[in-house]
Amino acid sequence: RLAALVNHPNSVYVFGTEEIAGVPVIAMELVPGGTLEERVVREGPLPVGEAVDVILQVIDGLEAAEARGVLHRDVKAANCFVDREGAVKVGDFGLSISTSLRADSNVTSDGTFLGTPAFSSPEQLRGDELDVRSDIYAVGVTLYYLLTGRMPYKADNLVRLIATVLEHPPRSPAELRPGIPEGLVRAVLRCLQKQPAARFRTYDELPEKQQERYKRH
């Protein structure tokens, strides 16, 4: 029901919810072009300009969700879908929460973490209260992956991965792919700052978003 509040060309549309024979069901738009993760696995990192264009579409979908008070909490390339015309849509709002209901927890009642650790912000891994800057962190990880085909952090088990995310700075994407524009590298690394206050406060503060707005006007 929360996801159904979001109606935007860059968000997978949810038609409604139902219960069939006691099983909860979501009816949603079919997006047949696969995911961005599948594209990177199949073809390798995206061209820089295309990666920026794609992430701007993702941001547009997330902005629409934010405007309705919805925080996604599981932004990643595997949750970004490509339609028949090539447009990118954010989907899988299964872990989203309403920002107006601060009693909602970031963990289940028995302490189980919700989210994808490799894409999750440090505060989400700690179970702290979240705001849009946590999704902005995940946007930065997603863009990093689209540009390099790699994750900012890697480890041989989940415990070490979480410790690395919490304690170590990310490797610059320019080390993995020389030639990425310096301004884009700075934007990605700012999204990946450990402290939310050091990141962009809103999607509109992202340099690429500002450039897009300038072109439109």
Backbone as a ProteinNet text record, in pm:
[ID]
protein_1_A
[PRIMARY]
RLAALVNHPNSVYVFGTEEIAGVPVIAMELVPGGTLEERVVREGPLPVGEAVDVILQVIDGLEAAEARGVLHRDVKAANCFVDREGAVKVGDFGLSISTSLRADSNVTSDGTFLGTPAFSSPEQLRGDELDVRSDIYAVGVTLYYLLTGRMPYKADNLVRLIATVLEHPPRSPAELRPGIPEGLVRAVLRCLQKQPAARFRTYDELPEKQQERYKRH
[TERTIARY]
83.9	0	87.1	198.6	289	347.3	390.6	447.1	343.2	217.6	111.5	89.1	141.4	130.1	217.6	318.6	415.5	369.9	347.4	304.2	395.2	493.7	593.3	648.8	684.8	738.4	864.5	938.5	1061.4	1044.8	923.1	894.8	801.4	831.8	745.1	608.8	506.2	372.5	309.5	255.9	183.6	34.3	-33.9	-177.3	-260.6	-215.5	-291.9	-245.8	-308.6	-276.7	-401.2	-379.3	-490	-447.9	-544.4	-514.2	-587.9	-513.3	-571.3	-541.5	-645.8	-632.3	-537.5	-546.8	-466.1	-325.1	-292	-157.3	-159.5	-80.9	-76.2	-15.2	-76.9	-33.1	-25.4	78.1	90.8	80.7	-7.7	-17.1	57.3	158.5	239.4	270.7	320.8	358.5	465.6	451.2	552.6	658.9	784.9	895.8	989.7	983	1043.3	1190.4	1252.2	1387.8	1500.1	1468	1572	1614.6	1719.4	1766.8	1901.2	1938.6	2069.5	2182.1	2160.5	2262.6	2285.4	2178.2	2191.4	2264.4	2238.6	2306.1	2457.2	2496.6	2639.5	2706.3	2639.8	2696.3	2714.4	2619.9	2622.5	2721.6	2726.4	2801.1	2917.9	2928.6	3032.6	2984.3	3072.8	3035.1	2972.6	2880.5	2814.3	2906.1	2888.3	2956	2922.7	3017.1	2999.9	2872.4	2851.1	2731.8	2603.6	2601.7	2482.2	2460.1	2568.7	2555.4	2493.9	2536.5	2480.7	2333.5	2300	2161	2072.2	2122.4	2046.4	2023.7	2128.4	2113.5	2022.4	2018.5	1924.4	1780.3	1755.8	1621.3	1586.1	1683.1	1661.9	1628	1704.3	1681.1	1542.6	1499.1	1365.1	1258.5	1274.7	1179.8	1183.6	1303.6	1317.2	1265.9	1284.4	1229.6	1077.9	1016.9	871.4	826.6	903	871.4	888.4	998.9	1023.8	912.5	863	755.5	628.5	612.2	496.7	531.2	649.5	689.2	735.8	792	834.4	986	1048.9	1192.5	1211.1	1292.6	1300.4	1372.1	1493.2	1576.2	1642.7	1620.2	1686.8	1720.9	1776.2	1817.3	1942.4	1937	2052.1	2024.7	2129.5	2115.2	2015.2	2003.1	1909.8	1765.1	1741.6	1605.8	1573.9	1656.2	1631.7	1604.1	1484.1	1435.8	1426.4	1447.9	1446.8	1320.9	1243.4	1121.6	1150.1	1047.3	1062.7	1126.6	1103.6	1158.1	1296.6	1347.6	1479.2	1478.8	1361.8	1353.5	1380.1	1438.2	1472.8	1373.1	1326.5	1226.5	1275.6	1259.8	1292	1177.4	1212.3	1109.9	1145.6	1069	1090	1091.6	975	959.2	922.7	959.2	918.4	971.3	1082.1	1138.8	1116.3	1037.3	1017.7	938.3	959.2	886.8	835.5	736.6	684.9	768.8	818.9	900	815.3	684.4	597.4	567.8	606.1	582.6	715.5	767.6	902.3	909.2	794.8	799.4	844.4	835.6	882.5	1029.4	1066.9	1205	1279	1410.6	1494.3	1533.7	1494.7	1520	1389.7	1382.4	1263.9	1263.3	1154.6	1140.5	1246.7	1301.4	1402.7	1544.1	1556.4	1687.1	1746.9	1669.9	1721.2	1731.5	1846.2	1867.8	1784.3	1726.4	1651.6	1727.9	1755.9	1827.2	1933.3	2014	2123.9	2253.6	2331.8	2445.1	2542.7	2574.2	2673.5	2627.7	2496.1	2440.8	2389.7	2392.7	2329.4	2423.8	2369.6	2448.2	2493.3	2599.9	2643.4	2533.4	2453.7	2348.1	2239.5	2214.3	2117.2	2171.7	2300.6	2361.9	2358.8	2367.8	2364.3	2222.8	2122.6	1984.5	1940.9	2010.4	1973.4	1851.3	1793.5	1684.3	1738.5	1658.6	1705.1	1628.3	1694.7	1626.7	1675.4	1643.8	1673.7	1823.6	1908.6	2053	2099.3	2023.3	2056.6	2032.3	1920.2	1895.7	1996.1	2039.7	2141.5	2272.7	2306.6	2424.1	2410	2294.3	2272.4	2275.6	2229.4	2240.2	2387.4	2471.8	2614.9	2678.3	2638.8	2691.3	2646.5	2520.7	2467.3	2541.4	2565.7	2638.8	2782.6	2844.5	2979.9	2982.1	2881.9	2873.5	2851.5	2765.4	2739.1	2863.8	2945.6	3065.7	3182.5	3191.4	3310.8	3284.1	3158.1	3128	3169.8	3212.1	3260.1	3186.4	3196.2	3137.7	3246.3	3206.2	3305.6	3376.7	3307.9	3364.7	3345.6	3442.2	3427.2	3493.3	3441.5	3496	3452.6	3517.9	3489.2	3376.7	3320.3	3200.5	3124	3001.2	2911.2	2962	3014.2	3061.8	3174.6	3269.5	3380.8	3334.1	3235	3181.1	3121.4	3039	2975.9	3081.5	3181.7	3289.5	3363.9	3386.1	3456.7	3375.1	3245.1	3158.1	3157.8	3156	3147	3278.2	3392.5	3520.3	3616.3	3603.9	3705.1	3650.2	3731.9	3687.1	3680.9	3592.8	3583	3699.7	3732.5	3830.2	3769.8	3845	3793.5	3757.6	3641.6	3607	3707.2	3779.9	3879.2	3997.9	4022.4	4129.7	4092.1	3964.3	3917.1	3889.2	3859.1	3828.4	3882.9	4007.9	4064.6	3984	3973.3	3900	3762.5	3714.5	3587.8	3609.6	3522.9	3541.9	3558.9	3650.5	3684.9	3563.1	3478.7	3359.6	3264.3	3253	3166.2	3223.3	3355.5	3420.4	3393.3	3406.2	3380.5	3237	3143.4	3002.2	2975.6	3031.5	3012.2	3068.8	3190	3254.7	3183.7	3124.3	3048.2	2921.9	2857.7	2742	2779.8	2906.2	2950.8	3015.5	3002.4	3056.8	2991.8	3071.5	3020.4	2909.9	2930.4	2835.2	2731.4	2602.9	2499.5	2517.9	2566	2581.5	2684.5	2774.6	2878.3	2831.5	2716.2	2662.9	2579	2530.7	2431	2305.5	2243.2	2125.5	1999.3	1995.7	1879.6	1928.8	1840.5	1875.2	1906.7	1839.9	1861.7	2003	2072.2	2208.1	2311.1	2274	2367.6	2404.2	2533.1	2574	2508	2495.8	2434.3	2288.1	2221.3	2081.2	2069.1	2161.2	2160.1	2183.1	2275	2300.5	2177.8	2110.2	1990.3	1884.3	1866.2	1765.5	1799.4	1930	1973.5	1941.5	1965.7	1939.9	1791	1708.4	1564.7	1510.1	1578.5	1527.6	1614.5
-120.3	0	125	118.1	232.6	258.3	151.8	165.6	216.8	181.5	224	375	441.8	587.8	656.1	586	645.6	622.8	731	722.6	811.2	749.3	825.4	738.1	797.5	717.9	640.3	683.5	614.3	531.7	489.1	400.5	290	165.4	54.1	74.3	78.7	111.2	-9	14.8	-87.5	-63.5	-161.7	-146.6	-164.7	-252.3	-272.6	-396.6	-418.3	-534.9	-621.4	-748	-842.7	-955.4	-1031.6	-1152.7	-1267.8	-1366.9	-1481.6	-1606.8	-1670.5	-1792.4	-1769.9	-1652.7	-1620.6	-1574.7	-1562.8	-1522.6	-1377.5	-1287.4	-1149.4	-1141.3	-1064.4	-1052.8	-905.8	-870.7	-736.3	-747.4	-669	-661.6	-536.7	-554.4	-440.2	-445	-334.1	-319.1	-421.9	-479.8	-569.7	-487.2	-502.4	-430.1	-535.3	-561.1	-681.1	-671.7	-555.6	-537.9	-580.4	-647.1	-688.8	-576.5	-601.5	-504.7	-445.6	-337	-278.1	-371.7	-446.8	-543	-646.3	-697.2	-794.9	-734.5	-607.1	-539.5	-531.6	-494.7	-483.7	-620.7	-721.3	-856.8	-904.9	-870.7	-918.4	-840.9	-706.3	-621.6	-546.1	-549.6	-473.1	-333.7	-251.6	-116.9	-35.5	52.1	135.8	248.9	299.1	423.4	532.2	620.2	718.6	800	852.2	933.8	857.5	731.1	649.8	618.4	592.9	566.3	685.7	806.4	927.3	942.4	920	930.5	832.2	709.9	606.1	643.8	691.5	723.5	843.5	934.7	1046.7	997.7	895.5	837.9	770.1	700.1	637.8	744.9	854.4	962.8	1022.7	1038.8	1093	1004.1	872.6	782	789.3	801.5	811.4	944.1	1050.8	1181.1	1176.3	1108.7	1095.4	1019.7	916.2	842.3	930.9	1006.2	1094.4	1197	1247.3	1347.2	1291	1159.2	1095.2	1039.4	1075.1	1031.4	887.5	837.4	697.7	690.6	618.4	591.8	448.5	428	297.5	193	224.7	140.3	21.6	1.1	-110.8	-73.7	47.4	92.3	14.8	-46.6	-120	-147.4	-185.9	-207.6	-318.9	-417.8	-528.1	-486.2	-369.4	-318.6	-203.4	-187	-85	-158.5	-139.6	-219.6	-136.3	-202	-134.3	-174.9	-74.6	-107.7	-124.1	-145.3	-173.6	-57.7	64.4	182.7	220.2	146.3	174.7	263	307.2	388.1	301.2	362.9	290.7	325.1	222.8	239	175.6	247.8	192.2	101.5	-17.9	-110.4	-173.8	-274.9	-351.4	-261	-204.8	-121.6	-204.8	-333.2	-423	-386.3	-311.6	-271.3	-124.2	-58.1	86.3	114.2	234	278.3	419.3	457.6	593.3	681.5	791.6	881.5	955.9	949.9	1016.8	928.2	800	706.5	668.2	753.6	732.5	616.6	559.2	441.8	318.3	324	210.4	185.1	59.5	24.1	-14.7	-4.3	-45.3	-192.1	-256.3	-398.4	-465	-594.9	-667.5	-679.2	-731.7	-736.6	-823.5	-923.1	-1007.5	-961	-841.3	-783.5	-818.2	-881.9	-917.8	-794	-777.2	-660.6	-671.7	-557.6	-552.2	-465.4	-519.8	-443.8	-530.6	-468.4	-537.1	-475.8	-544.4	-482.3	-409.6	-463.4	-401	-265.2	-241.3	-114.4	-27	-77.1	-7.1	91.4	202.8	304.4	254.1	313.5	272.4	283.8	389.8	406.3	299.5	254.3	146.3	15.7	-8.9	-129.2	-129	-9.1	0.8	-4.5	10.2	12.3	146.9	255.1	390	438.6	548.9	611	665.1	650.2	685.2	804.1	874.5	974	959.7	1055.9	1043.8	1027.2	1072.3	1061	915.9	826.9	684.7	630.6	668	628.5	694.2	817.2	883.2	804.6	751.1	663.9	546	481.5	366.1	405.4	526.1	576.9	587.4	635.8	645.1	509.8	409.2	273.7	220.8	245.5	198.4	261.9	393.5	461.4	409.2	387.6	330	196.4	113.3	-17.9	-4	88.3	107.7	155.8	235.9	291.8	193.4	106	21.2	-128.2	-167.6	-310	-374.9	-293.7	-341.7	-268.4	-323.2	-259	-178.7	-73.2	5.6	-76.6	-177.7	-260.5	-407.2	-489.1	-632.5	-703.5	-819.7	-901	-1044.2	-1136.5	-1277.7	-1331.8	-1248.6	-1289.5	-1166.1	-1186.8	-1076.1	-990.6	-1054.9	-980.3	-884.9	-934.2	-849.4	-740.1	-771.8	-669.3	-554.8	-587	-482.1	-400.6	-467.8	-397.3	-304.3	-349.4	-266.4	-143.4	-161.1	-47.9	53.7	4.8	93.6	165.9	104.5	154.4	208.3	166.4	200.3	289.6	381.7	463.5	380.2	415.4	339.3	369.5	276	297.6	389.2	484.1	575.5	498.6	528.9	460.7	490.6	602.6	637.6	541.4	475.8	375.9	250.5	222.7	105.5	136.9	263.4	304.1	444.3	455.4	587.6	656.1	786.8	861.6	906.8	858	910.3	1057.1	1147.3	1289	1314.1	1404.2	1429.4	1472.6	1556.9	1602.4	1488.7	1393	1277.8	1189.6	1171.9	1094.6	1159.2	1291.9	1361.7	1342.5	1348.7	1332.8	1193	1091.6	954	937.7	986.1	968.6	1048.4	1161.1	1235.7	1158.2	1094.1	1010	899	853.4	739.3	778.6	902.8	944.6	866.3	835.2	756.5	830.7	959.3	1038.4	1100.7	1085.1	1143.8	1293.7	1365.1	1510.5	1549.3	1457.9	1487.3	1460	1396.7	1366.9	1483.2	1468.5	1561.4	1547	1659.4	1655.2	1614.7	1648.9	1618.4	1573.4	1514.6	1476.7	1599.7	1709.8	1831.8	1886.9	1850.8	1899.7	1825.1	1709.1	1634.1	1716.4	1729.1	1811.9	1768.8	1637	1589.2	1629.7	1632.1	1673	1822	1900.1	2043	2069.4	1995.9	2011.7	1973.6	1866.4	1823.9	1933.4	1992.9	2097.2	2217.8	2251.6	2364.7	2340.2	2217.5	2184.8	2194.9	2154.7	2157.4	2300.1	2391.9	2529.5	2622.5
0	0	0	73.4	77.1	-61.7	-129.8	-263.7	-362.2	-341.2	-432.8	-427.8	-325.9	-317.8	-423	-473	-564.8	-708.5	-780.2	-919.1	-1002.4	-1068.7	-1143.1	-1255.3	-1369.5	-1481	-1447	-1344.7	-1306.3	-1179.4	-1154.7	-1042.1	-1090.5	-1053.9	-1092.5	-1028	-1110.8	-1060.9	-991.5	-873.9	-798.4	-815.9	-876.3	-903.6	-777.6	-689.9	-568.5	-493	-379.9	-297.3	-284.1	-260.9	-251.2	-158.7	-114.8	-38.4	-103.4	-148.8	-217.6	-137.4	-90.7	-8.3	108.7	169.2	285.6	254.7	125.6	85.5	36.2	95.9	48.6	-91.5	-179.6	-318.1	-357.3	-434.5	-490	-641.3	-700.5	-846.5	-891.2	-978	-1018.6	-1167.5	-1215.6	-1355.3	-1393.8	-1512.8	-1566.4	-1638.8	-1596.4	-1659.4	-1717.1	-1848.6	-1905.5	-1943.4	-1926.3	-1978.4	-1886.4	-1775.1	-1682	-1589.7	-1512.9	-1414.5	-1456.7	-1391.8	-1419.3	-1376.2	-1271.1	-1230.1	-1339.9	-1397.1	-1505	-1624.5	-1650.6	-1762.2	-1737.8	-1616.4	-1584.6	-1587.6	-1533.2	-1535.2	-1678.9	-1763.3	-1901.5	-1988.4	-1970.5	-2063.3	-2000.1	-1868.3	-1801.3	-1763.7	-1706.3	-1663.9	-1776.6	-1740.8	-1839.7	-1884.9	-2006.3	-2043	-1940.8	-1914.8	-1807.4	-1825.8	-1946.5	-1970.2	-1948.4	-1989.8	-1970.4	-1823.1	-1750.1	-1606.7	-1534.6	-1571.7	-1510.6	-1547.4	-1674.5	-1717.7	-1643.4	-1629.1	-1559.7	-1413.6	-1346.8	-1204.2	-1183.9	-1280.6	-1271	-1278.2	-1360.2	-1366.3	-1234.5	-1177.2	-1046.1	-942.1	-944.8	-849.2	-868.2	-993.1	-1017.4	-952.5	-965.1	-902.7	-751	-695.8	-550.1	-497	-573.5	-533.9	-526.3	-622.9	-621.1	-496.4	-459.4	-337	-214	-211.2	-97.2	-81.7	-194.5	-189.6	-125.9	-132.5	-69.2	67.8	117.6	251.3	256.4	146	139.6	127.6	219.2	214.4	165	60.8	-4.3	81.4	127.4	214.5	144.7	16.5	-50.3	-195	-212	-345.1	-386.3	-503.1	-557	-704.2	-776.5	-920	-951	-862.6	-884.2	-865.8	-808.1	-789.5	-883.7	-986.4	-1088.9	-1219.9	-1274.3	-1386.2	-1514	-1628.1	-1757.1	-1834	-1882.8	-1956.6	-2105.6	-2182.9	-2326.1	-2401.8	-2354.3	-2420.9	-2368.7	-2271.6	-2217.2	-2094.4	-2051.4	-1929	-1807.1	-1704.3	-1581.6	-1471.9	-1402.5	-1297.4	-1167.5	-1058.2	-926.8	-883.6	-839.1	-793.8	-661.6	-625	-501.2	-378.7	-349.4	-230.6	-107.7	-109.7	-2.4	134.5	140.6	269.9	300.4	216.2	234.6	362.1	414.3	533.2	509.8	586.5	582.1	673.1	618.1	700.4	802.3	788.6	886.1	1006.1	996.8	1107.1	1167.8	1252.7	1305.3	1401.8	1440.5	1527	1451.2	1316	1237	1265.8	1276.7	1305.9	1179.5	1183.5	1071.6	1083.1	1190.6	1207.8	1247.6	1230.4	1273.7	1425.3	1478	1623	1689.3	1615.6	1677.5	1643	1584.3	1559.4	1425.3	1336.3	1205.3	1117	1055.1	970.1	843.5	799.1	674.2	575.3	458.5	356.9	292.1	207	139.3	189.7	273	341.7	250.8	134.1	47.7	-4	-5.7	-53.3	60.9	183.1	295.5	361.6	404.8	474.2	610.3	664.8	799	903.8	896.1	997	981.7	857.6	839.8	895.1	876.2	931.5	1083.9	1141.9	1289.1	1343.1	1256.4	1302.9	1354.2	1315.3	1356.5	1278.2	1323.7	1249.5	1117.1	1011.1	878.1	821.1	728.4	647.2	503.9	419.5	276.6	250	341.6	320	319.3	379.8	373.9	233.4	171.9	33.5	-61.2	-31	-113.3	-108.2	8.4	18.3	-78.1	-76.9	-164	-310.9	-342.7	-479.8	-519.4	-426.8	-453.5	-478.7	-400.1	-420.6	-556.7	-590.6	-718.5	-835.4	-828.5	-935	-943.3	-829.6	-824.4	-900.5	-874.4	-939.4	-1089.7	-1130.4	-1272.9	-1346.2	-1279.2	-1340.5	-1344.8	-1246.3	-1232.4	-1244.8	-1226.7	-1221.3	-1091.1	-996.3	-866	-754.8	-633.9	-517.4	-444.7	-372.4	-297.1	-190.9	-137.7	-32.1	-67.8	-29.8	-47.1	70.9	104	213	189.8	259.2	235	321.5	409.8	482.1	526.6	570	600.2	716.1	820.5	937	897.6	818.2	775.4	681.1	596.1	506.7	585.6	684.2	764.8	839.1	895	965.2	869.7	746.8	648.7	613.2	590.4	558.3	671.3	795	910.7	940.1	904.9	955.8	850.1	725.2	625.7	514.8	463.4	350	222.9	129.4	5.6	-88.2	-171.5	-276.8	-383.2	-431.4	-533	-659.5	-720.4	-845.8	-957	-947.6	-1049.3	-1047.3	-934.3	-928.8	-1007.9	-1015.1	-1087.2	-1233.5	-1260.4	-1398.1	-1422.7	-1461.2	-1491.3	-1601.3	-1588.5	-1690	-1646.1	-1531.5	-1478.8	-1442.2	-1487.3	-1456	-1306.8	-1272.9	-1132.6	-1051.4	-1111.3	-1039.1	-1007.2	-1098.5	-1075	-964.9	-964.5	-858.1	-722.6	-715.3	-587.7	-542.5	-637.2	-601.8	-546.9	-612.1	-564.9	-424.5	-403.6	-273.2	-164.1	-200.6	-99.4	-60.7	-157.2	-125.3	-27.6	-34.4	45.4	177.9	217	346.4	460.7	563	676	752.1	772.6	850.2	758.5	788.5	703.1	680.3	781.5	769.2	663.6	630	531.2	388.7	372.3	239.6	188.1	65.3	15.1	100.1	132.2	218.7	142.8	14.8	-68.7	-206.1	-283.1	-420	-504.7	-476.6	-554.3	-538.6	-430.8	-410	-494.6	-548	-631.7	-754.9	-785.7	-901	-1031.8	-1053.3	-1176.8	-1183.4	-1068.1	-1064.5	-1096.4	-1045.2	-1073.5	-1221.5	-1283.4	-1426.2	-1508.4	-1467.8	-1539.2	-1532.4	-1413.2	-1396.6	-1483	-1491.3	-1572.8	-1720.6	-1769.2	-1909.4	-1940.3	-1844.1	-1867.9	-1878.8	-1811.6	-1808.2	-1892.8
[MASK]
+++++++++++++++++++++++++++++++++++++++++++++++++++++++++++++++++++++++++++++++++++++++++++++++++++++++++++++++++++++++++++++++++++++++++++++++++++++++++++++++++++++++++++++++++++++++++++++++++++++++++++++++++++++++++

